[in-house]
Amino acid sequence: MEGAHGANGNMGGTQEDYQVEIAVVEVMHKVVSPPPRSSLDKIKVRLKETFFPDDPFRHFKGQPPKKKWILGAQYLFPILGWAPTYNLSLFKSDVVSGLTIATLAIPQGISYAQLANLPPIIGLYSSFVPPLVYSILGSSRDLAVGPVSIASLIMGSMLRQAANPKTDPYLFLQLAFTSTFFAGIVQASLGIFRLGFIIDFLSKATLTGFMAGAAIIVSLQQLKSMLGIVHFTKQMGLVPVMSSVFHKTDEWSWQTILMGICFLAMLLLARHVEGVAVGRTFASLKDYKVDGNKEMMAIGLMNIVGSCTSCYVTTGAFSRSAVNHQAGCKTALSNIVMSMTVMFTLLFLMPLFVYTPNVVLGAIIIAAVIGLIDVPAAYYLWKMDKIDFIVCLCAFLGVLFVSVQDGLAIAVGISIFRILLQTTRPNIVILGNITGTDIYRNLQHYNDARRVPGFLILAVEAPINFTNTTYLNERITRCIEEEEDVEDNEAGLRFVILDLSAVSTIDTSGVSFLVDLKKSMEKHGLELVLINPMGEVMEKLQRANGVHNFYGVDSLYLTIGEAIISLSALQKESA
């Protein structure tokens, strides 16, 4: 859709309702072939861009062997990168931040373990061992690891389908540790094999809806503790939980309710220095780069080790990490300080937590998850993209009314379906000339764009492959029929111009489609002209041309403007 280069002057053609002025092009630019590369080189480039887009090993280039060994060790164990230059000033900052996040980690660890139907001490174990492992393997200096509410909820709800934590607690514990082990295997494998891009299928819309729904489910589960109900439903859906709440009003305790409301209000008020910290962290975390695949390896190995030391699944908690950053952490040593604080609690302070009221633990959980309900993000999705909002809403409603895992599966399925729809139904637009220029734009978008008599100009805005060739053929055929039905088109349709500037790739089916399309048009007295095929597309068209000889000199142009000038001149000569 780009204009021709080196244009000067205009020429006009006048017909009823058609006034098109096209810049005269003195020099025609040839469409050149991409530089030749072997198939092996192409495969190497494609694999590199797929699995190593950030080129993590670029620092190894040109380094002596000894330096490469040092860099390799630092890559596998990031602690070797900052430990040799560690000093007292950094230690002071890390101690303060470590103690700060420990004050969050201890009550949250106990509460989240309860959410996962596990003994409270398991939550503290999970705040002790995994941070030690992450401090050695993790590359983020701000991330504070430990149990998180959503993972605890999902684990608890899924394992409860296989075992009852009250009647068979030993089996339930075994299942929790085993699932943690395999979760670590999967995470580490994704990182080792550079498959972190798979996580990209969890779009922002999906996560926004899922997290909000899960936060509400988590909060509703705490009504048992907040209201003092003894006999509470084991189901997690919105309807059964609310039914259980209102059918057990005789078990409500006003003392428990009053204590819960007061403690929750105090936590929510305190949770407001944290909201500021989270906002500031977004900007601050951009000062250094974190390798997502490397982080996945670290968290995976952390869970593998944790599963062998009586810990359940852990990961990085954003709110805790934001507080860690705001408290002034400088390195991952803050995780070690937090871990040591939790160990001290396990050894000497555990008896103090035995009599912690359930209502307090419930209030802690509600205060922790309430921030996951991101109403501004949902409103932004509604304003920007209604389909994304529908994905968000499906995730939200699926979690509330079906189940946590099914709600997530529904949202991911809708997201993938949308991607497939965009692939199989690519956008095709009809272009027109903006009067007095050699610029061609969408006729439906630009009011001053005009059709060029005798030409149908189409732009394909997606890769062409086996999933969309049938649709493209039907869509282009329909465009031709509609163009021929235009009453004012006195000149009659002669040329169909296909702008391939936005077509990044094409497969064998796509090439065959173009070959068949050109043959089909020739039978109907039309000529297919291709504009600006890019790299891989041009290369495959040349190979196909060597076999089918389906395009000539007048079938391939660099710009639309050059094509129209050249073809108009040839048409006049033949006339």
Coordinates of C-alpha atoms in Angstrom, one line a residue:
M1 CA 0.0 0.0 0.0
E2 CA 3.1 2.2 -0.1
G3 CA 3.4 4.9 -2.7
A4 CA 6.0 4.8 -5.5
H5 CA 9.4 6.4 -5.1
G6 CA 10.7 9.3 -7.1
A7 CA 7.3 10.5 -8.2
N8 CA 6.7 13.9 -9.8
G9 CA 3.7 15.4 -11.6
N10 CA 0.1 14.0 -12.0
M11 CA -2.0 12.6 -14.7
G12 CA -5.8 12.3 -14.4
G13 CA -8.5 10.2 -15.9
T14 CA -12.1 11.5 -15.8
Q15 CA -15.3 9.3 -15.8
E16 CA -18.7 9.8 -14.2
D17 CA -18.3 9.5 -10.4
Y18 CA -14.6 8.6 -10.8
Q19 CA -11.9 11.3 -10.6
V20 CA -8.5 9.7 -10.0
E21 CA -5.2 11.6 -10.2
I22 CA -2.2 9.3 -10.1
A23 CA 1.4 10.5 -9.8
V24 CA 3.5 9.7 -12.8
V25 CA 6.5 7.5 -12.1
E26 CA 9.5 8.0 -14.2
V27 CA 11.5 5.1 -12.9
M28 CA 10.1 1.6 -12.4
H29 CA 11.6 -0.3 -9.5
K30 CA 12.1 -4.0 -9.9
V31 CA 11.1 -6.5 -7.3
V32 CA 14.3 -8.1 -6.3
S33 CA 14.9 -11.5 -4.9
P34 CA 16.0 -11.9 -1.2
P35 CA 19.7 -12.8 -0.7
P36 CA 20.2 -16.5 -1.3
R37 CA 20.4 -18.7 1.9
S38 CA 20.8 -22.4 2.3
S39 CA 17.9 -24.4 3.9
L40 CA 20.1 -25.1 6.9
D41 CA 20.7 -21.3 7.5
K42 CA 16.9 -20.7 7.3
I43 CA 16.2 -23.4 9.8
K44 CA 18.9 -22.0 12.1
V45 CA 17.3 -18.5 11.9
R46 CA 13.8 -19.8 12.5
L47 CA 14.8 -21.9 15.5
K48 CA 16.8 -19.1 17.0
E49 CA 13.8 -16.7 16.6
T50 CA 11.5 -19.2 18.0
F51 CA 13.4 -20.4 21.0
F52 CA 16.0 -17.7 21.6
P53 CA 14.4 -14.4 20.6
D54 CA 16.4 -12.6 23.3
D55 CA 19.7 -14.3 22.3
P56 CA 20.8 -15.0 25.9
F57 CA 24.2 -16.3 24.8
R58 CA 25.3 -13.2 22.9
H59 CA 27.6 -12.3 25.8
F60 CA 29.6 -15.4 25.2
K61 CA 30.7 -14.4 21.7
G62 CA 34.3 -13.4 21.4
Q63 CA 35.1 -14.3 25.0
P64 CA 38.1 -16.5 26.0
P65 CA 37.3 -20.1 27.3
K66 CA 37.8 -19.2 30.9
K67 CA 35.5 -16.2 30.7
K68 CA 32.8 -18.4 29.0
W69 CA 33.0 -20.8 31.9
I70 CA 32.5 -18.0 34.3
L71 CA 29.6 -16.5 32.3
G72 CA 28.0 -20.0 32.0
A73 CA 28.2 -20.5 35.8
Q74 CA 26.7 -17.1 36.4
Y75 CA 23.9 -17.9 34.0
L76 CA 23.0 -21.1 35.7
F77 CA 23.6 -19.7 39.2
P78 CA 22.9 -16.0 39.2
I79 CA 24.0 -15.7 42.8
L80 CA 27.6 -16.0 41.5
G81 CA 27.0 -12.7 39.6
W82 CA 26.2 -10.5 42.7
A83 CA 27.8 -12.4 45.6
P84 CA 31.5 -11.6 44.9
T85 CA 30.7 -7.8 45.0
Y86 CA 28.3 -8.0 47.9
N87 CA 28.9 -5.4 50.7
L88 CA 27.5 -4.2 54.0
S89 CA 25.4 -1.5 52.5
L90 CA 23.6 -4.0 50.3
F91 CA 23.2 -6.3 53.3
K92 CA 21.5 -3.7 55.4
S93 CA 18.9 -3.0 52.7
D94 CA 18.3 -6.7 52.1
V95 CA 17.8 -7.4 55.8
V96 CA 15.2 -4.7 56.1
S97 CA 13.3 -5.9 53.1
G98 CA 13.6 -9.5 54.1
L99 CA 12.2 -8.9 57.5
T100 CA 9.4 -6.8 56.0
I101 CA 8.2 -9.5 53.6
A102 CA 8.6 -12.1 56.3
T103 CA 5.8 -10.3 58.2
L104 CA 3.6 -10.9 55.2
A105 CA 4.9 -14.4 54.4
I106 CA 4.2 -16.0 57.8
P107 CA 0.5 -15.2 58.2
Q108 CA -0.1 -15.6 54.4
G109 CA 1.7 -19.0 54.5
I110 CA -0.5 -20.3 57.3
S111 CA -3.7 -18.9 55.6
Y112 CA -2.9 -20.2 52.1
A113 CA -2.1 -23.6 53.4
Q114 CA -5.6 -23.7 55.0
L115 CA -7.0 -22.6 51.6
A116 CA -5.2 -25.6 50.0
N117 CA -6.7 -27.9 52.8
L118 CA -3.2 -28.5 54.1
P119 CA -1.8 -28.2 57.7
P120 CA -0.6 -24.6 58.5
I121 CA 2.9 -25.8 59.1
I122 CA 3.1 -26.9 55.4
G123 CA 2.5 -23.2 54.5
L124 CA 5.5 -22.2 56.6
Y125 CA 7.7 -24.9 55.2
S126 CA 6.8 -23.6 51.8
S127 CA 7.9 -20.1 52.8
F128 CA 11.2 -21.5 54.1
V129 CA 12.8 -23.9 51.6
P130 CA 11.7 -22.5 48.2
P131 CA 13.1 -19.0 48.9
L132 CA 16.5 -20.5 49.6
V133 CA 16.5 -22.3 46.3
Y134 CA 15.3 -19.3 44.4
S135 CA 18.0 -17.0 45.9
I136 CA 20.6 -19.3 44.2
L137 CA 18.9 -19.9 40.9
G138 CA 16.6 -16.9 40.4
S139 CA 17.6 -13.9 38.3
S140 CA 15.1 -11.3 39.7
R141 CA 16.3 -9.3 42.7
D142 CA 12.8 -8.2 43.6
L143 CA 10.8 -11.4 43.4
A144 CA 9.6 -12.8 46.8
V145 CA 8.6 -16.4 46.5
G146 CA 6.2 -18.5 48.5
P147 CA 2.6 -19.8 48.5
V148 CA 0.1 -17.8 46.6
S149 CA -3.7 -17.8 46.9
I150 CA -4.7 -18.8 43.4
A151 CA -2.3 -21.8 43.2
S152 CA -3.4 -22.9 46.7
L153 CA -7.1 -22.7 45.7
I154 CA -6.6 -24.6 42.5
M155 CA -4.5 -27.3 44.2
G156 CA -7.0 -27.7 47.0
S157 CA -10.0 -27.9 44.8
M158 CA -8.4 -30.4 42.4
L159 CA -6.9 -32.7 45.0
R160 CA -10.2 -32.7 47.0
Q161 CA -11.7 -34.6 44.1
A162 CA -9.3 -37.4 44.6
A163 CA -8.9 -37.5 48.4
N164 CA -10.7 -36.1 51.5
P165 CA -8.3 -34.0 53.5
K166 CA -10.2 -34.8 56.7
T167 CA -10.8 -38.5 56.5
D168 CA -7.5 -39.3 54.7
P169 CA -5.0 -36.5 55.4
Y170 CA -1.9 -38.6 54.8
L171 CA -3.0 -39.5 51.2
F172 CA -4.0 -35.9 50.6
L173 CA -0.5 -34.7 51.7
Q174 CA 1.1 -37.3 49.4
L175 CA -0.9 -36.1 46.5
A176 CA 0.0 -32.4 47.3
F177 CA 3.7 -33.1 47.3
T178 CA 3.5 -35.3 44.2
S179 CA 1.5 -32.7 42.2
T180 CA 4.1 -30.1 43.4
F181 CA 6.9 -32.3 42.1
F182 CA 5.3 -32.7 38.7
A183 CA 4.4 -29.0 38.5
G184 CA 8.1 -28.3 39.0
I185 CA 9.0 -30.8 36.3
V186 CA 6.7 -29.1 33.8
Q187 CA 7.9 -25.6 34.7
A188 CA 11.6 -26.5 34.6
S189 CA 11.0 -28.3 31.3
L190 CA 9.3 -25.3 29.7
G191 CA 12.3 -23.2 30.7
I192 CA 15.0 -25.7 29.7
F193 CA 13.5 -26.3 26.3
R194 CA 12.7 -22.5 25.8
L195 CA 9.0 -23.1 25.6
G196 CA 7.9 -20.2 27.7
F197 CA 6.1 -18.7 24.7
I198 CA 3.3 -21.3 25.4
I199 CA 2.3 -19.2 28.4
D200 CA 1.5 -16.4 26.0
F201 CA -1.8 -18.2 25.3
L202 CA -2.9 -16.9 28.7
S203 CA -3.8 -13.4 27.4
K204 CA -4.3 -10.4 29.7
A205 CA -8.1 -10.7 29.1
T206 CA -8.0 -14.3 30.2
L207 CA -6.0 -13.6 33.3
T208 CA -8.0 -10.6 34.3
G209 CA -11.3 -12.5 34.3
F210 CA -9.7 -15.7 35.8
M211 CA -8.1 -13.8 38.7
A212 CA -11.2 -11.8 39.5
G213 CA -13.4 -14.9 39.5
A214 CA -10.8 -16.9 41.6
A215 CA -10.5 -14.0 44.1
I216 CA -14.3 -14.0 44.6
I217 CA -14.4 -17.8 45.0
V218 CA -11.5 -17.6 47.5
S219 CA -13.3 -14.8 49.5
L220 CA -16.6 -16.7 49.5
Q221 CA -14.9 -19.8 50.9
Q222 CA -13.8 -17.6 53.9
L223 CA -17.4 -16.9 54.8
K224 CA -17.3 -20.1 56.8
S225 CA -14.7 -18.6 59.1
M226 CA -16.0 -15.0 58.9
L227 CA -19.6 -16.0 59.9
G228 CA -18.7 -18.9 62.3
I229 CA -20.5 -21.5 60.2
V230 CA -19.6 -25.1 61.3
H231 CA -21.4 -27.2 58.6
F232 CA -20.3 -25.6 55.3
T233 CA -20.5 -26.9 51.7
K234 CA -17.4 -28.6 50.1
Q235 CA -18.3 -27.2 46.7
M236 CA -16.7 -24.0 45.4
G237 CA -19.2 -22.6 42.9
L238 CA -21.0 -19.4 43.7
V239 CA -24.5 -20.9 43.9
P240 CA -23.7 -23.8 46.4
V241 CA -21.6 -21.5 48.6
M242 CA -24.3 -18.8 48.9
S243 CA -26.9 -21.5 49.4
S244 CA -24.9 -23.0 52.2
V245 CA -24.5 -19.5 53.8
F246 CA -28.1 -18.6 53.8
H247 CA -29.3 -22.1 54.8
K248 CA -27.1 -22.1 57.9
T249 CA -28.1 -18.7 59.4
D250 CA -28.7 -20.5 62.7
E251 CA -25.0 -21.1 62.9
W252 CA -24.0 -17.5 62.4
S253 CA -22.1 -16.0 65.3
W254 CA -22.3 -12.2 65.8
Q255 CA -19.1 -12.2 67.9
T256 CA -17.2 -13.9 65.1
I257 CA -18.8 -11.6 62.5
L258 CA -17.8 -8.5 64.4
M259 CA -14.3 -9.6 65.0
G260 CA -13.9 -10.6 61.3
I261 CA -15.3 -7.2 60.0
C262 CA -13.0 -5.2 62.3
F263 CA -9.9 -7.2 61.5
L264 CA -10.6 -7.2 57.7
A265 CA -11.2 -3.4 57.8
M266 CA -7.9 -2.9 59.6
L267 CA -6.1 -5.1 57.0
L268 CA -7.7 -3.3 54.0
L269 CA -6.8 0.1 55.5
A270 CA -3.2 -1.1 55.9
R271 CA -3.2 -2.6 52.5
H272 CA -3.8 0.8 50.8
V273 CA 1.2 2.0 51.4
E274 CA 1.1 -1.5 49.5
G275 CA -1.1 -0.2 46.6
V276 CA 1.3 2.7 46.1
A277 CA 4.2 0.3 46.2
V278 CA 2.7 -1.9 43.5
G279 CA 2.2 1.1 41.2
R280 CA 5.7 2.3 41.6
T281 CA 7.1 -1.1 41.1
F282 CA 5.8 -1.4 37.6
A283 CA 8.1 1.4 36.5
S284 CA 11.0 0.4 38.7
L285 CA 11.2 -3.2 37.6
K286 CA 12.0 -2.1 34.0
D287 CA 15.5 -1.0 35.1
Y288 CA 16.9 -4.6 34.5
K289 CA 16.0 -7.5 32.3
V290 CA 14.7 -10.8 33.6
D291 CA 14.9 -13.9 31.4
G292 CA 11.5 -15.5 31.5
N293 CA 12.7 -19.0 30.5
K294 CA 15.5 -18.8 33.1
E295 CA 12.9 -17.8 35.8
M296 CA 10.7 -20.8 34.8
M297 CA 13.7 -23.1 35.3
A298 CA 14.4 -21.6 38.7
I299 CA 10.8 -21.8 39.9
G300 CA 10.5 -25.3 38.5
L301 CA 13.6 -26.5 40.3
M302 CA 12.4 -24.7 43.4
N303 CA 9.2 -26.7 43.4
I304 CA 11.0 -30.0 42.7
V305 CA 13.2 -29.4 45.7
G306 CA 10.3 -28.1 47.7
S307 CA 8.2 -31.2 47.1
C308 CA 11.0 -33.3 48.6
T309 CA 11.0 -31.2 51.8
S310 CA 7.3 -31.1 52.7
C311 CA 6.5 -28.0 50.6
Y312 CA 3.6 -27.5 48.3
V313 CA 3.5 -25.5 45.1
T314 CA 5.1 -22.0 45.3
T315 CA 5.8 -19.2 42.9
G316 CA 6.5 -15.4 42.9
A317 CA 3.8 -13.4 44.7
F318 CA 3.4 -10.0 43.0
S319 CA 2.1 -8.0 46.0
R320 CA 4.8 -9.5 48.2
S321 CA 7.4 -8.7 45.5
A322 CA 6.2 -5.1 45.3
V323 CA 6.6 -4.7 49.0
N324 CA 10.0 -6.3 48.8
H325 CA 11.1 -3.8 46.2
Q326 CA 9.6 -0.8 48.0
A327 CA 11.3 -1.9 51.2
G328 CA 14.6 -1.4 49.4
C329 CA 15.8 -4.9 48.5
K330 CA 19.0 -4.9 46.5
T331 CA 19.6 -8.6 45.8
A332 CA 18.0 -12.0 46.2
L333 CA 19.5 -12.2 49.7
S334 CA 16.2 -10.7 50.9
N335 CA 14.6 -14.1 50.2
I336 CA 17.3 -15.7 52.4
V337 CA 16.5 -13.3 55.2
M338 CA 12.8 -14.0 54.9
S339 CA 13.6 -17.8 54.9
M340 CA 15.7 -17.5 58.0
T341 CA 12.9 -15.5 59.8
V342 CA 10.4 -18.2 58.9
M343 CA 12.8 -20.9 60.2
F344 CA 13.1 -19.0 63.5
T345 CA 9.3 -18.9 63.7
L346 CA 9.1 -22.7 63.0
L347 CA 11.6 -23.5 65.7
F348 CA 10.5 -21.1 68.5
L349 CA 7.2 -19.3 67.8
M350 CA 4.9 -22.0 66.4
P351 CA 3.1 -22.5 69.7
L352 CA 1.9 -18.9 69.5
F353 CA 0.1 -19.6 66.2
V354 CA -1.8 -22.6 67.4
Y355 CA -4.6 -20.6 68.9
T356 CA -4.9 -18.1 65.9
P357 CA -8.7 -17.8 65.3
N358 CA -9.9 -19.0 61.9
V359 CA -11.7 -15.7 61.4
V360 CA -8.3 -13.9 61.5
L361 CA -6.9 -16.3 58.9
G362 CA -10.0 -15.8 56.7
A363 CA -9.7 -12.0 56.9
I364 CA -6.0 -12.3 55.9
I365 CA -6.9 -14.3 52.8
I366 CA -9.7 -11.9 51.8
A367 CA -7.5 -8.9 52.2
A368 CA -4.8 -10.6 50.2
V369 CA -7.0 -11.6 47.2
I370 CA -9.3 -8.6 47.0
G371 CA -6.6 -6.7 45.0
L372 CA -6.9 -9.4 42.3
I373 CA -10.3 -8.0 41.2
D374 CA -9.1 -5.4 38.7
V375 CA -12.2 -3.5 37.6
P376 CA -10.3 -0.8 35.7
A377 CA -8.6 -3.4 33.6
A378 CA -11.9 -5.0 32.8
Y379 CA -13.3 -1.6 31.8
Y380 CA -10.3 -0.9 29.7
L381 CA -10.9 -4.2 27.8
W382 CA -14.5 -3.2 27.2
K383 CA -13.5 0.2 25.8
M384 CA -10.6 -1.2 23.7
D385 CA -11.8 -4.6 22.4
K386 CA -15.2 -6.2 23.0
I387 CA -14.0 -9.7 22.0
D388 CA -11.2 -9.5 24.7
F389 CA -13.9 -8.3 27.2
I390 CA -16.0 -11.4 26.3
V391 CA -13.0 -13.6 26.9
C392 CA -12.5 -11.9 30.2
L393 CA -16.2 -12.3 31.1
C394 CA -16.2 -16.0 30.1
A395 CA -13.2 -16.7 32.4
F396 CA -14.9 -14.8 35.2
L397 CA -18.3 -16.5 34.9
G398 CA -16.7 -19.9 34.2
V399 CA -14.8 -19.7 37.5
L400 CA -17.8 -18.5 39.5
F401 CA -20.5 -20.9 38.1
V402 CA -18.6 -23.9 36.9
S403 CA -15.2 -24.5 38.5
V404 CA -11.8 -22.8 38.7
Q405 CA -10.0 -25.1 36.3
D406 CA -13.0 -25.3 33.8
G407 CA -13.3 -21.5 33.9
L408 CA -9.7 -21.1 32.9
A409 CA -10.0 -23.8 30.2
I410 CA -13.1 -22.1 28.7
A411 CA -11.2 -18.7 28.5
V412 CA -8.1 -20.2 27.0
G413 CA -10.3 -22.1 24.5
I414 CA -12.0 -18.9 23.4
S415 CA -8.6 -17.1 23.1
I416 CA -7.2 -19.9 20.9
F417 CA -10.5 -20.0 18.9
R418 CA -10.0 -16.2 18.3
I419 CA -6.5 -16.7 17.1
L420 CA -7.6 -19.5 14.7
L421 CA -10.4 -17.3 13.5
Q422 CA -7.9 -14.5 12.7
T423 CA -5.7 -17.0 10.9
T424 CA -8.4 -18.7 8.9
R425 CA -10.4 -15.5 8.1
P426 CA -7.7 -12.9 7.3
N427 CA -8.6 -9.4 6.6
I428 CA -8.9 -8.3 2.9
V429 CA -9.5 -4.6 2.1
I430 CA -10.3 -2.9 -1.2
L431 CA -7.9 0.0 -1.8
G432 CA -8.5 3.3 -3.7
N433 CA -6.3 6.2 -4.7
I434 CA -6.3 9.3 -2.6
T435 CA -6.8 12.0 -5.2
G436 CA -3.7 13.9 -6.3
T437 CA -1.3 11.4 -4.7
D438 CA 0.2 8.0 -5.4
I439 CA -1.1 6.8 -2.1
Y440 CA -3.6 3.9 -1.9
R441 CA -5.7 3.3 1.2
N442 CA -8.8 1.4 2.4
L443 CA -11.9 2.7 0.6
Q444 CA -14.1 2.2 3.7
H445 CA -11.6 4.0 5.9
Y446 CA -10.7 7.1 3.8
N447 CA -13.6 9.1 2.3
D448 CA -11.3 10.8 -0.2
A449 CA -10.0 7.5 -1.6
R450 CA -11.4 6.7 -5.1
R451 CA -11.6 3.5 -7.2
V452 CA -9.3 3.4 -10.2
P453 CA -11.3 2.5 -13.3
G454 CA -10.5 -0.9 -14.8
F455 CA -8.6 -1.9 -11.6
L456 CA -9.6 -3.8 -8.5
I457 CA -6.9 -3.3 -5.8
L458 CA -7.0 -5.7 -2.9
A459 CA -4.7 -6.0 0.1
V460 CA -4.2 -9.2 2.1
E461 CA -3.3 -8.4 5.7
A462 CA -2.2 -11.8 7.0
P463 CA 0.1 -14.8 6.1
I464 CA -1.4 -17.1 3.4
N465 CA -1.4 -20.7 4.3
F466 CA -3.5 -23.9 4.0
T467 CA -6.0 -22.7 6.7
N468 CA -7.2 -19.7 4.7
T469 CA -6.7 -20.3 1.0
T470 CA -10.3 -21.4 0.5
Y471 CA -11.6 -18.3 2.3
L472 CA -9.3 -16.0 0.3
N473 CA -10.4 -17.6 -3.0
E474 CA -14.1 -17.1 -2.1
R475 CA -13.6 -13.6 -0.8
I476 CA -11.6 -12.4 -3.8
T477 CA -14.1 -14.0 -6.2
R478 CA -16.9 -12.1 -4.4
C479 CA -14.9 -8.8 -4.6
I480 CA -14.5 -9.4 -8.4
E481 CA -18.2 -10.1 -8.8
E482 CA -19.2 -7.0 -6.8
E483 CA -16.7 -4.8 -8.8
E484 CA -18.1 -6.0 -12.1
D485 CA -21.7 -5.2 -10.9
V486 CA -20.8 -1.5 -10.3
E487 CA -22.9 0.3 -12.9
D488 CA -20.6 3.3 -13.2
N489 CA -17.6 1.2 -14.1
E490 CA -17.8 2.0 -17.8
A491 CA -14.2 0.9 -18.5
G492 CA -14.9 -2.6 -17.3
L493 CA -12.7 -4.5 -14.9
R494 CA -9.4 -5.5 -16.5
F495 CA -6.8 -5.9 -13.8
V496 CA -6.9 -7.4 -10.2
I497 CA -4.0 -6.1 -8.1
L498 CA -3.1 -8.1 -5.0
D499 CA -1.0 -6.1 -2.5
L500 CA 1.2 -8.7 -0.6
S501 CA 3.1 -6.1 1.5
A502 CA 1.5 -7.4 4.7
V503 CA 1.9 -11.1 3.8
S504 CA 4.9 -12.2 5.9
T505 CA 4.9 -15.9 5.1
I506 CA 3.3 -18.3 2.6
D507 CA 3.2 -22.1 2.4
T508 CA 2.8 -24.5 -0.5
S509 CA -1.0 -24.3 -0.4
G510 CA -0.7 -20.5 -0.5
V511 CA 1.5 -20.6 -3.6
S512 CA -0.8 -23.1 -5.3
F513 CA -3.7 -20.8 -4.5
L514 CA -2.0 -17.9 -6.3
V515 CA -1.1 -20.0 -9.3
D516 CA -4.7 -21.3 -9.6
L517 CA -6.1 -17.8 -9.0
K518 CA -4.1 -16.4 -11.9
K519 CA -5.2 -19.2 -14.2
S520 CA -8.8 -18.8 -13.2
M521 CA -8.7 -15.1 -13.8
E522 CA -7.1 -15.5 -17.2
K523 CA -10.1 -17.7 -18.3
H524 CA -12.4 -14.7 -17.4
G525 CA -10.3 -12.2 -19.3
L526 CA -8.7 -10.7 -16.1
E527 CA -5.0 -10.3 -15.3
L528 CA -3.7 -10.9 -11.7
V529 CA -0.9 -8.5 -10.6
L530 CA 1.2 -9.0 -7.5
I531 CA 2.6 -6.1 -5.5
N532 CA 5.7 -6.1 -3.3
P533 CA 6.0 -9.8 -2.2
M534 CA 8.3 -9.9 0.8
G535 CA 11.4 -12.1 1.4
E536 CA 10.1 -15.7 1.9
V537 CA 7.0 -15.0 -0.2
M538 CA 9.1 -13.7 -3.2
E539 CA 11.5 -16.7 -2.9
K540 CA 8.7 -19.3 -3.1
L541 CA 6.9 -17.4 -5.9
Q542 CA 10.1 -17.6 -7.9
R543 CA 10.4 -21.3 -7.3
A544 CA 6.8 -21.8 -8.3
N545 CA 7.3 -19.7 -11.4
G546 CA 10.2 -21.9 -12.5
V547 CA 7.7 -24.8 -12.5
H548 CA 4.5 -23.2 -13.6
N549 CA 5.7 -20.1 -15.3
F550 CA 2.6 -18.3 -14.0
Y551 CA 3.8 -14.7 -13.9
G552 CA 5.7 -12.5 -16.3
V553 CA 7.4 -9.1 -16.2
D554 CA 4.0 -7.3 -16.1
S555 CA 2.6 -9.4 -13.2
L556 CA 5.0 -8.2 -10.5
Y557 CA 5.6 -4.6 -9.2
L558 CA 7.1 -3.0 -6.3
T559 CA 4.3 -0.4 -5.7
I560 CA 0.6 -0.1 -6.6
G561 CA 1.3 3.3 -8.3
E562 CA 4.0 1.8 -10.6
A563 CA 1.7 -1.1 -11.5
I564 CA -1.2 1.2 -12.5
I565 CA 1.0 3.5 -14.5
S566 CA 2.7 0.6 -16.3
L567 CA -0.5 -1.4 -17.0
S568 CA -2.4 1.7 -18.1
A569 CA 0.3 2.5 -20.6
L570 CA 0.4 -1.1 -21.9
Q571 CA -3.4 -1.1 -22.2
K572 CA -3.3 2.1 -24.3
E573 CA -0.6 0.6 -26.5
S574 CA -2.6 -2.6 -27.1
A575 CA -5.7 -0.5 -27.9

